[in-house]
Coordinates of C-alpha atoms in Angstrom, one line a residue:
X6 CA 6.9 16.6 -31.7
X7 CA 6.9 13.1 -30.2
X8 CA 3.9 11.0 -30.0
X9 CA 4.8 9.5 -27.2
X10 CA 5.6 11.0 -23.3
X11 CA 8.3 9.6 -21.2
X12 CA 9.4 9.4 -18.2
X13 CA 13.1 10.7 -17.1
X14 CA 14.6 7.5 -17.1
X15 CA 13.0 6.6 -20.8
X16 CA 14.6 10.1 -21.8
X17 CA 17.9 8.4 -20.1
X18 CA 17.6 5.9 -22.3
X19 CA 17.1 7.5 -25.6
X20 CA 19.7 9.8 -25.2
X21 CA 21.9 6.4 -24.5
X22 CA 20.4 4.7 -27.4
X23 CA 20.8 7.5 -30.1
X24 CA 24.6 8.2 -28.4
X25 CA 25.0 4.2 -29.6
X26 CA 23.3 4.5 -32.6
X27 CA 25.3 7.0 -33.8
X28 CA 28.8 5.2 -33.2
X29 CA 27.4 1.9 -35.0
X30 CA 26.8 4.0 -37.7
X31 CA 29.9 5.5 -37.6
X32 CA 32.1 2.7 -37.6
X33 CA 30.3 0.9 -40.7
X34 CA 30.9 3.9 -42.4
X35 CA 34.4 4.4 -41.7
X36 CA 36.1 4.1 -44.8
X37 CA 39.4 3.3 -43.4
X38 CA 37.8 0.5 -41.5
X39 CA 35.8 -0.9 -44.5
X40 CA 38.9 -0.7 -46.8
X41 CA 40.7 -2.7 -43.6
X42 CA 37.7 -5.4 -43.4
X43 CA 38.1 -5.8 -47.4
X44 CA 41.5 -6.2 -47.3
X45 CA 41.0 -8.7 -44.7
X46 CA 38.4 -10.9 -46.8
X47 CA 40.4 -10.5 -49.7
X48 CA 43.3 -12.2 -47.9
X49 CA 41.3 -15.0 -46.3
X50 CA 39.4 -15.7 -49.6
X51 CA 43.4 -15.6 -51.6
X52 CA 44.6 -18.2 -48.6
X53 CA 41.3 -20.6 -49.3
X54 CA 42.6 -20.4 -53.2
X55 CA 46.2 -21.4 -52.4
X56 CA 45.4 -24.4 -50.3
X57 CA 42.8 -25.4 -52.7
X58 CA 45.1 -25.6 -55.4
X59 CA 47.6 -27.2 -53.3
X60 CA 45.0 -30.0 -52.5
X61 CA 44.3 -29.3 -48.7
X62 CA 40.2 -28.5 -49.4
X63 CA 39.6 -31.6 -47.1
X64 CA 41.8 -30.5 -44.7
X65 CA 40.5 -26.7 -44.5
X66 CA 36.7 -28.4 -44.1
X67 CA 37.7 -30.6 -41.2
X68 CA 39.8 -27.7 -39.4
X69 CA 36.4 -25.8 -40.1
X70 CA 34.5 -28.7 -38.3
X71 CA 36.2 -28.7 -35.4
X72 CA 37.1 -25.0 -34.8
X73 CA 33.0 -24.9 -35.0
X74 CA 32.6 -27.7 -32.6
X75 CA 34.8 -26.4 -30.2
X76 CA 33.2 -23.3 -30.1
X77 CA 29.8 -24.0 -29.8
X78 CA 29.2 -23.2 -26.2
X79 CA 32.0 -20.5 -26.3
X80 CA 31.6 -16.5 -26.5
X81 CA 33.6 -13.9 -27.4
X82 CA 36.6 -13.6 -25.3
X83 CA 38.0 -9.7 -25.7
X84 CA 34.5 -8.4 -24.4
X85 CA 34.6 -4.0 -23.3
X86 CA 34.8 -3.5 -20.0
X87 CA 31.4 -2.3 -18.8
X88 CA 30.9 1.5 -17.7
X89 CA 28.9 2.4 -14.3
X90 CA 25.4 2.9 -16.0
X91 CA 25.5 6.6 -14.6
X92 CA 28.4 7.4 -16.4
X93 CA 26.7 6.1 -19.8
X94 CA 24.0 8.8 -18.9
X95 CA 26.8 11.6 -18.3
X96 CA 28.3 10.4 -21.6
X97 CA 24.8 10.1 -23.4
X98 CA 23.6 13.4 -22.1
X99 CA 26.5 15.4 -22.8
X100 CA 26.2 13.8 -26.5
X101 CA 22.4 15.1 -26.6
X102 CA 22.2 17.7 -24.4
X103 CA 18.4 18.1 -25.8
X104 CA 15.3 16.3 -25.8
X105 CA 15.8 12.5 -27.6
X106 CA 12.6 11.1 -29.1
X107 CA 11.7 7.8 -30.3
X108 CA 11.6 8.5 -33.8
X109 CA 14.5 9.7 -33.8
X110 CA 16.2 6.2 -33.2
X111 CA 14.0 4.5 -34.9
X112 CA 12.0 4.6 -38.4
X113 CA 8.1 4.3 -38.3
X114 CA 8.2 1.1 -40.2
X115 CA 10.6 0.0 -37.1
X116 CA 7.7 1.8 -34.4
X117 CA 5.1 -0.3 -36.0
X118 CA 6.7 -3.6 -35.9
X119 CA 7.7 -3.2 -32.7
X120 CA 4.5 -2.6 -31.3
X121 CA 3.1 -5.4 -33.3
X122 CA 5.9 -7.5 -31.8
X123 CA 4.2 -6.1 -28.2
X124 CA 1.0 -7.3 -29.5
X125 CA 2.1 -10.7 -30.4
X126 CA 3.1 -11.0 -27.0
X127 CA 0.3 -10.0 -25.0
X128 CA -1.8 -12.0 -27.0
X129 CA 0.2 -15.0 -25.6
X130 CA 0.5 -13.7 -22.4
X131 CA -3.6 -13.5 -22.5
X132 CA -3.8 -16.7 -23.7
X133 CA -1.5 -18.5 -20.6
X134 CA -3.9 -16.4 -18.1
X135 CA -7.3 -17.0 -19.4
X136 CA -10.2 -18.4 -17.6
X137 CA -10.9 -21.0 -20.6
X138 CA -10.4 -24.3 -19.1
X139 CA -13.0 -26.2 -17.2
X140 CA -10.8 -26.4 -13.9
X141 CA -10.9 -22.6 -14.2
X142 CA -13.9 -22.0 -14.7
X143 CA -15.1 -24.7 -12.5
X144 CA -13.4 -23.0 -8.9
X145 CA -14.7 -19.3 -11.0
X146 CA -18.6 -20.7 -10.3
X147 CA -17.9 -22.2 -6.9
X148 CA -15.6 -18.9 -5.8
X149 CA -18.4 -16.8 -7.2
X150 CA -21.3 -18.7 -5.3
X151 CA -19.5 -18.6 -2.1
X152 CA -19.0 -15.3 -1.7
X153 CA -22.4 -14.0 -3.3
X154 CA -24.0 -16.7 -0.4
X155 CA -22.2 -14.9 2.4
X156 CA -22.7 -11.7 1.0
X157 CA -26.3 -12.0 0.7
X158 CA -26.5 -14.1 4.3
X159 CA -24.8 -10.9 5.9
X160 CA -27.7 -8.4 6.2
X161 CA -29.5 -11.4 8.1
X162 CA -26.4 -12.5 10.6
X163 CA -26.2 -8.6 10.8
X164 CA -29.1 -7.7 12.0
X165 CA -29.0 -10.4 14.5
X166 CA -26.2 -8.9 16.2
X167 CA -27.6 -5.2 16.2
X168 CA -25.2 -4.1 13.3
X169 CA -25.9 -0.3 12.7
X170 CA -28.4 0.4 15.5
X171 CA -28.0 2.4 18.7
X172 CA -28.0 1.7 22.4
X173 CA -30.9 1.9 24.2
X174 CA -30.6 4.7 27.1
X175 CA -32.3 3.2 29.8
X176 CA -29.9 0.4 30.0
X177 CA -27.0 2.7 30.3
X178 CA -26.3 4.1 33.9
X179 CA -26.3 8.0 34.8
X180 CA -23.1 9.7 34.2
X181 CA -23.2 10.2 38.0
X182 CA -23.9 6.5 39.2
X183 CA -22.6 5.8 42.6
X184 CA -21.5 2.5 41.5
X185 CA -19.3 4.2 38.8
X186 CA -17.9 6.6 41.1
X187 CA -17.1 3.8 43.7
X188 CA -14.9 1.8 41.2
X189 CA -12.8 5.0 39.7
X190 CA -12.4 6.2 43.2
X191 CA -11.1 2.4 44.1
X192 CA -8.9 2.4 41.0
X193 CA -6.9 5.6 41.4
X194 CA -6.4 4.7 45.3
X195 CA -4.9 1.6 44.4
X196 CA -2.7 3.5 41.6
X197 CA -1.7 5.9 44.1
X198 CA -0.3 3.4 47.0
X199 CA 1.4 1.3 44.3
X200 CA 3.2 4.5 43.3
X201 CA 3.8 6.0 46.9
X202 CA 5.1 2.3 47.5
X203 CA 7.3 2.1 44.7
X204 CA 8.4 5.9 45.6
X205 CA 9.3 5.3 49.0
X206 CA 6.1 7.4 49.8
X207 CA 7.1 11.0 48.3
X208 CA 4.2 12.5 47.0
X209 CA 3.4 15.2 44.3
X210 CA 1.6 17.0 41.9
X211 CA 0.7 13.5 40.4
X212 CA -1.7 12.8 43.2
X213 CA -3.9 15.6 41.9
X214 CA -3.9 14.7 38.5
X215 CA -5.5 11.3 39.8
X216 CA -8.6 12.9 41.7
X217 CA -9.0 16.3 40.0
X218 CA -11.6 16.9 37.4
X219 CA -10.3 16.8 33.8
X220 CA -10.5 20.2 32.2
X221 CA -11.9 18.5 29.4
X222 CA -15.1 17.6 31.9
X223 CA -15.8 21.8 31.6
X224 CA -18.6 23.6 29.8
X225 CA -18.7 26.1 32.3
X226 CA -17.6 29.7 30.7
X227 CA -17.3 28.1 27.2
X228 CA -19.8 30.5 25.3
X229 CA -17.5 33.7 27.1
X230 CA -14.6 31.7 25.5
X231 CA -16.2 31.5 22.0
X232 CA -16.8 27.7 22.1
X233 CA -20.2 26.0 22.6
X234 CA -20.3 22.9 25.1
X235 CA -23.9 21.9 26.2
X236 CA -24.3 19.1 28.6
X237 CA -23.5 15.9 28.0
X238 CA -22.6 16.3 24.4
X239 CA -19.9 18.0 25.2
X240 CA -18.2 14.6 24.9
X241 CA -18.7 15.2 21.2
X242 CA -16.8 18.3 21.0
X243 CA -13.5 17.5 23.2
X244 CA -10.8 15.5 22.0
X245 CA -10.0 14.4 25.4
X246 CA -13.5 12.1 24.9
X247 CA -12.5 10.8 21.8
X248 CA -11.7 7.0 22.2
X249 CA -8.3 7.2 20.2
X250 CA -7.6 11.5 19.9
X251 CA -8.2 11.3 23.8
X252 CA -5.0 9.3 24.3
X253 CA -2.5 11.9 22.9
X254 CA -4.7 15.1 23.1
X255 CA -6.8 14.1 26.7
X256 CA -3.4 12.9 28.3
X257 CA -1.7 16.6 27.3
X258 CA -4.8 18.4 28.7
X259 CA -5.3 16.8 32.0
X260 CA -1.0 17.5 31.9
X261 CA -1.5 21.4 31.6
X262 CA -5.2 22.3 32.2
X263 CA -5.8 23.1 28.5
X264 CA -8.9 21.8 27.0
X265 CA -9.1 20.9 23.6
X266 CA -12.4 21.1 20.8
X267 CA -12.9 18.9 17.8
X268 CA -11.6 22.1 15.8
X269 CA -8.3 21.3 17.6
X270 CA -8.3 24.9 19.7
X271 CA -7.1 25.1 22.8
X272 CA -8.6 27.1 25.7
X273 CA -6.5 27.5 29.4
X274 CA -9.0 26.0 32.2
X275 CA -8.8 27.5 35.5
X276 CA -9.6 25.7 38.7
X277 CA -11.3 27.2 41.9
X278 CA -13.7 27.9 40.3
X279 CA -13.3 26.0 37.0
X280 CA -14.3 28.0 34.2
X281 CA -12.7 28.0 30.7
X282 CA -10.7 31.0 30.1
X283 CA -11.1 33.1 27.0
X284 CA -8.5 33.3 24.4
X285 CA -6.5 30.1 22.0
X286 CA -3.8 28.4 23.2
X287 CA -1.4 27.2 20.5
X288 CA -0.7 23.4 20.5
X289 CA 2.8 23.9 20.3
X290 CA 2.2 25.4 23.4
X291 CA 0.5 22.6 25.2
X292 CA 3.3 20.1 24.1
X293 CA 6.2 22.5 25.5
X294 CA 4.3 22.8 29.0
X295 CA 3.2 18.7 28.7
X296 CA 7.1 17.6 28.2
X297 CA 8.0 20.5 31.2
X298 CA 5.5 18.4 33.6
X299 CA 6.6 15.1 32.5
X300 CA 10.3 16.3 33.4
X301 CA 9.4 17.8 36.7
X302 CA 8.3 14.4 38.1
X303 CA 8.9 11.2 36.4
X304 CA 5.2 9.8 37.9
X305 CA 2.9 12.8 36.4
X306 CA 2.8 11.0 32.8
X307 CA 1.8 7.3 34.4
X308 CA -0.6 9.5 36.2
X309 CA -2.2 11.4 33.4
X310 CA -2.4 8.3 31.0
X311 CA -4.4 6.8 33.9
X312 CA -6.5 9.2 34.8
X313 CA -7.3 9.1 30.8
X314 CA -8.2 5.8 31.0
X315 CA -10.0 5.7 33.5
X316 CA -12.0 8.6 32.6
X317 CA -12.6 6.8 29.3
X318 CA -13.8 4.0 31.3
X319 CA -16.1 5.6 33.6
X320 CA -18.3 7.4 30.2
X321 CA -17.9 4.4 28.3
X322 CA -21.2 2.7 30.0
X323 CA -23.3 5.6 30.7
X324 CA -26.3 7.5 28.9
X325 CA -24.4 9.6 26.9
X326 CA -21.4 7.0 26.0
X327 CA -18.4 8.0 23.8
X328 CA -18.3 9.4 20.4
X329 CA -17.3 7.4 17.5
X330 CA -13.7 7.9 17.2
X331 CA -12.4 10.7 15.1
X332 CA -15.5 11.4 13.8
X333 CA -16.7 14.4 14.9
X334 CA -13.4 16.0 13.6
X335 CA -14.0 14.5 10.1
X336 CA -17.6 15.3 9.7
X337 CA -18.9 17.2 12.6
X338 CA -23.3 17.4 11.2
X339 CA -22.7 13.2 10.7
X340 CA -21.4 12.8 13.7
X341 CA -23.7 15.0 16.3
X342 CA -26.5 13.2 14.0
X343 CA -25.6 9.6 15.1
X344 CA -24.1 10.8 18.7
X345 CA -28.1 12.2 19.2
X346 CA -29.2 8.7 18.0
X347 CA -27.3 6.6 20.8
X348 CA -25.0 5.5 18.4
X349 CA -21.8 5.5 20.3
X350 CA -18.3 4.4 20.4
X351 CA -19.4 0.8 21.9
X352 CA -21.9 0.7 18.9
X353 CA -18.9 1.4 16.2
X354 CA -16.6 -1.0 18.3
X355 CA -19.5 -3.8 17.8
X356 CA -20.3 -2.6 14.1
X357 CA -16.1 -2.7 13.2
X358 CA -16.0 -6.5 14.9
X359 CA -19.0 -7.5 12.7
X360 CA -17.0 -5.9 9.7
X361 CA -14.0 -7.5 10.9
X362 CA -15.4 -11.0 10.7
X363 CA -17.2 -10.7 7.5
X364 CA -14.3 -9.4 5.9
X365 CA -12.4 -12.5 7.9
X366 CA -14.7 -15.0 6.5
X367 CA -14.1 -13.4 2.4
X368 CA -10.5 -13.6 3.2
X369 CA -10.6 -17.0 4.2
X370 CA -12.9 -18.3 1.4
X371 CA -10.7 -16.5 -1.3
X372 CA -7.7 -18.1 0.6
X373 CA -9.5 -21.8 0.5
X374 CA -10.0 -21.2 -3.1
X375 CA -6.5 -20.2 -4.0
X376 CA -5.0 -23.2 -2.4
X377 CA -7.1 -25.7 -3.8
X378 CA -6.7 -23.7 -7.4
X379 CA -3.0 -24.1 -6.9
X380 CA -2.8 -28.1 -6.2
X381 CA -4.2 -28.3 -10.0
X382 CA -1.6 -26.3 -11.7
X383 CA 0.5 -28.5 -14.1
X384 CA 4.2 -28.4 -13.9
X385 CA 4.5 -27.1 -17.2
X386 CA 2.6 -23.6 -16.5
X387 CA 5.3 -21.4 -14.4
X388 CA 4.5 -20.1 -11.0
X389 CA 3.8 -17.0 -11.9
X390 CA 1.2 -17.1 -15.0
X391 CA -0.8 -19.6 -13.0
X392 CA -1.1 -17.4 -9.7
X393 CA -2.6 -15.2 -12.1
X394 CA -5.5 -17.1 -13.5
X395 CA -5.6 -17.5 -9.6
X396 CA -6.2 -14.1 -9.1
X397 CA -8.2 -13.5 -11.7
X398 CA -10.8 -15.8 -10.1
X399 CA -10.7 -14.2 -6.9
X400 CA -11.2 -11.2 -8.4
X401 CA -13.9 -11.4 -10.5
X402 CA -15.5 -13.3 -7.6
X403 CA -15.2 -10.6 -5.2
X404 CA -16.1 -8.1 -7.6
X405 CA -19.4 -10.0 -8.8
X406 CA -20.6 -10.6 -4.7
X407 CA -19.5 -6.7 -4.0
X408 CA -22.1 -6.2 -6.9
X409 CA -24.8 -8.2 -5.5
X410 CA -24.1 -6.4 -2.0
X411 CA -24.1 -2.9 -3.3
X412 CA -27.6 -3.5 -5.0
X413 CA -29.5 -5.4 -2.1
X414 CA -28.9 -2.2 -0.3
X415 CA -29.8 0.1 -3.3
X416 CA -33.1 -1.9 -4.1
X417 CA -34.3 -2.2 -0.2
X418 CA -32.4 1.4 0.7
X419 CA -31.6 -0.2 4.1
X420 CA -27.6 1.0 4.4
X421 CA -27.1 -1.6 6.7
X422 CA -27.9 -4.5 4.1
X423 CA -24.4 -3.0 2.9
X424 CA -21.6 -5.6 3.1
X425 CA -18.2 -3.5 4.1
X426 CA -16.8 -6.3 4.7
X427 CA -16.9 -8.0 0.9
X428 CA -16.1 -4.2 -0.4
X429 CA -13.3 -3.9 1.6
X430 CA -12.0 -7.5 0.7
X431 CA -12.8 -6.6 -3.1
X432 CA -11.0 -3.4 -2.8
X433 CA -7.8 -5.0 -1.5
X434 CA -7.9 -7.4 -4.8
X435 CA -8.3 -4.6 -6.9
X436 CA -5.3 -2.5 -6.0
X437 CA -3.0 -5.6 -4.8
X438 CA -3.9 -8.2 -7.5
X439 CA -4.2 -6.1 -10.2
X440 CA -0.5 -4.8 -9.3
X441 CA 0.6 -8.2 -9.1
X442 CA -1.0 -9.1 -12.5
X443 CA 0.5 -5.8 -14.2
X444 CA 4.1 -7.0 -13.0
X445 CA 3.8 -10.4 -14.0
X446 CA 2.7 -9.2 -17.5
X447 CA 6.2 -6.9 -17.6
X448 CA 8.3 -9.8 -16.5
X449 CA 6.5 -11.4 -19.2
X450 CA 7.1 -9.1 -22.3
X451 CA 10.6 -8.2 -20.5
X452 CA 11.3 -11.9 -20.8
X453 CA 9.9 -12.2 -24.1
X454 CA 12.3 -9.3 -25.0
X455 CA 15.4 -11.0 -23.5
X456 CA 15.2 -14.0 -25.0
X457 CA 14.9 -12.7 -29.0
X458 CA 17.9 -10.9 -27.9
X459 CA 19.1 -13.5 -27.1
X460 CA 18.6 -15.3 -29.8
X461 CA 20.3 -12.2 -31.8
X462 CA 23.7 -12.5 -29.4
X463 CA 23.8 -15.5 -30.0
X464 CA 23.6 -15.5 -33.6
X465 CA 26.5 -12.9 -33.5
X466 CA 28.5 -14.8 -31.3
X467 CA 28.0 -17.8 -33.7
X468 CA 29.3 -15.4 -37.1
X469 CA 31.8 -14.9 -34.8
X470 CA 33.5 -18.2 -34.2
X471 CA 33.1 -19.1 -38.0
X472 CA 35.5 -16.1 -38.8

């Protein structure tokens, strides 16, 4: 039993390495080649006597010279022809058709020094990318302060601008307002002669999707239909409200009749009167019959994506607003909670910019940091192991004003003293940065690895040209 798991290409490998092994082994222990190799010294070693005695050791140590100088940059010439790495596997699997472990390549002595080789080298690789020097540490305190100041400035800028609270009603207009109905009646008029214009005035269905109701508008008949729409939060439960669902799933509705609830079922809506039918409509459904009214005339889809719109736009302003996008099929209790609290999809958009901009500003502060970091590097640290100690400092920057953010909000239990901005910022360092410093520490070791190898080659190559 192996102490060690692997992954299929490290079992690849072993079963490569052992398959190797195995034929080293082999050939040193082939007695026919050793008697060979023997035979071979003994002849070179007889030679070496015969010109000694005949006076020609001078000679033999300046041939030696410069066969080595002349070989100094050279490799072996008569090198194997490489195999397709995938036929090495074939090969190597065929050899060891059963599990390879690492102790079976490799003694424990050999495990132990290899790891303490690993050590040795992360210690050095720790030692390049550690916060010690002054610089460092220097942009690490002003990094830190920066973003702890904005982080703590941000409940006060916040609040200022209405971050997390709700509309006030009687500043919004009636769903009904004449005014609104004025400018969506303008709006699909001047749709519709722009089309008959650019249709040489043939009419259609199209015409009705532009003035009709959309069945999503409906609540009459939903308890007899097994749904429950009540006045104007209805808006809450139809997808065809929802600021981004409404797009796709209002545009398909107001293409077949079909209304559609935050629990994505689908009820048929009939007109004259309207009433929602009983009984589901499948969604695969409602796309078949939307693509057959999209083929029937090319203008019904411009004319369903408008009426969407403008349907959005005429609830946008009023009392009862939008819901927060999405929402409401996430976590329906959260959302019909803030949706009773006037806090609608014009609140979220306002709350998302604020969000937006404080995450904006972190970005740019880490991004001032890093640039000035980098004119300090010294040409003798590589690329690489710098931009590490660079994002180390971001890092521990962000994560230290995320901290101070996440406990002004525990400590005053205000939510809204809550910086999403910073988290968000810190929570893109942790997963990019600390990917970015893993990989840099492979190519590290990897390179580390390379070059005693190397080293090794090198040494064989060298044994090599003095034969």
């Amino acid at each position: 039993m192996s102490r060690f798991q692997y992954s299929e290409q490290e079992k690849d490998l072993n079963k490569v390495l052992k398959m190797n092994q195995d034929r080293s082994l082999s050939l040193r222990n082939n007695s026919d080649m050793a008697a060979t190799r023997q035979a071979a010294d003994a002849t070179i070693d007889s030679s070496l006597e015969l010109l000694q005695s005949l006076g020609k050791v001078a000679d033999v140590e300046k041939l030696k010279q410069e066969i080595t100088a002349q070989g100094t940059q050279r490799r072996l010439e008569h090198r194997p022809e490489l195999e397709a790495w995938d036929e090495i596997v074939r090969q190597a699997n065929e050899y060891c058709p059963t599990l390879v472990a690492l102790e079976d390549i490799m003694s424990a002595s050999e495990i132990d020094a290899s790891f303490r080789e690993l050590d040795t080298i992360n210690k050095e690789f720790s030692r390049q990318t550690s916060l010690i020097n002054k610089t460092d540490l220097s942009f690490l305190a002003i990094a830190t302060a920066l973003q702890v100041t904005k982080a703590l400035l941000f409940p006060y800028i916040a609040a200022k601008a209405g971050y997390g609270s709700g509309f006030d009603p009687s500043k919004r207009m009636a769903h009904n307002d004449k005014s609104i109905e004025q400018k969506h009646r303008e709006a699909n008029d001047a749709f519709k002669e722009k089309k008959l214009a650019g249709n040489k005035g043939k009419t259609g269905y199209w015409i009705n999707i532009l003035y009709q109701t959309p069945p999503y508008d409906i609540t009459r008949g939903s308890p007899a239909a097994g749904i429950q729409l009540h006045g104007g939060e209805h808006r809450l439960y139809t997808l065809g409200h929802d600021p981004i669902l409404g797009w796709l799933f209002g545009t398909m509705n107001i293409l077949t009749d079909i209304i559609t609830t935050n629990d994505f079922q689908s009820r048929r809506v009939q007109r004259n009167p309207m009433i929602i039918l009983p009984g589901n409509v499948p969604i695969s459904t409602m796309v078949q019959e939307s693509q057959e009214m999209i083929q029937a005339d090319r203008l019904n889809l411009p004319a369903a994506i408008f009426a969407q719109a403008q349907h959005l736009k005429s609830d946008e302003f009023t009392k009862a607003g939008l819901p927060v996008p999405v929402l409401a099929v996430i976590n329906e209790q959260f959302a019909s909670k803030l949706y009773k609290e006037h806090y609608d999809a014009l609140c979220f958009s306002r709350d998302a910019k604020i969000v937006g901009a404080s995450f904006i500003i972190s970005v740019l502060i880490d991004m001032i940091i890093g640039l000035t970091h980098g004119l300090f590097r010294n040409e003798s640290v590589p690329k690489d192991i710098y931009e590490v100690r660079t994002r180390k400092i971001l890092l521990i920057s962000n994560s230290i004003a995320s901290a101070s953010t996440i406990i002004n909000a525990s400590i005053t239990s205000n939510p809204k003293n809550l910086d999403i901005g910073s988290l968000l910022n810190t929570v893109a360092h942790l997963f990019l940065d600390i990917r970015f410093i893993a990989r840099i520490k492979q190519e590290y070791i990897e390179a580390q690895i390379q070059n005693r190898l190397r080293a090794e080659f090198e040494e064989i190559d060298r044994i090599y040209r003095e034969i």
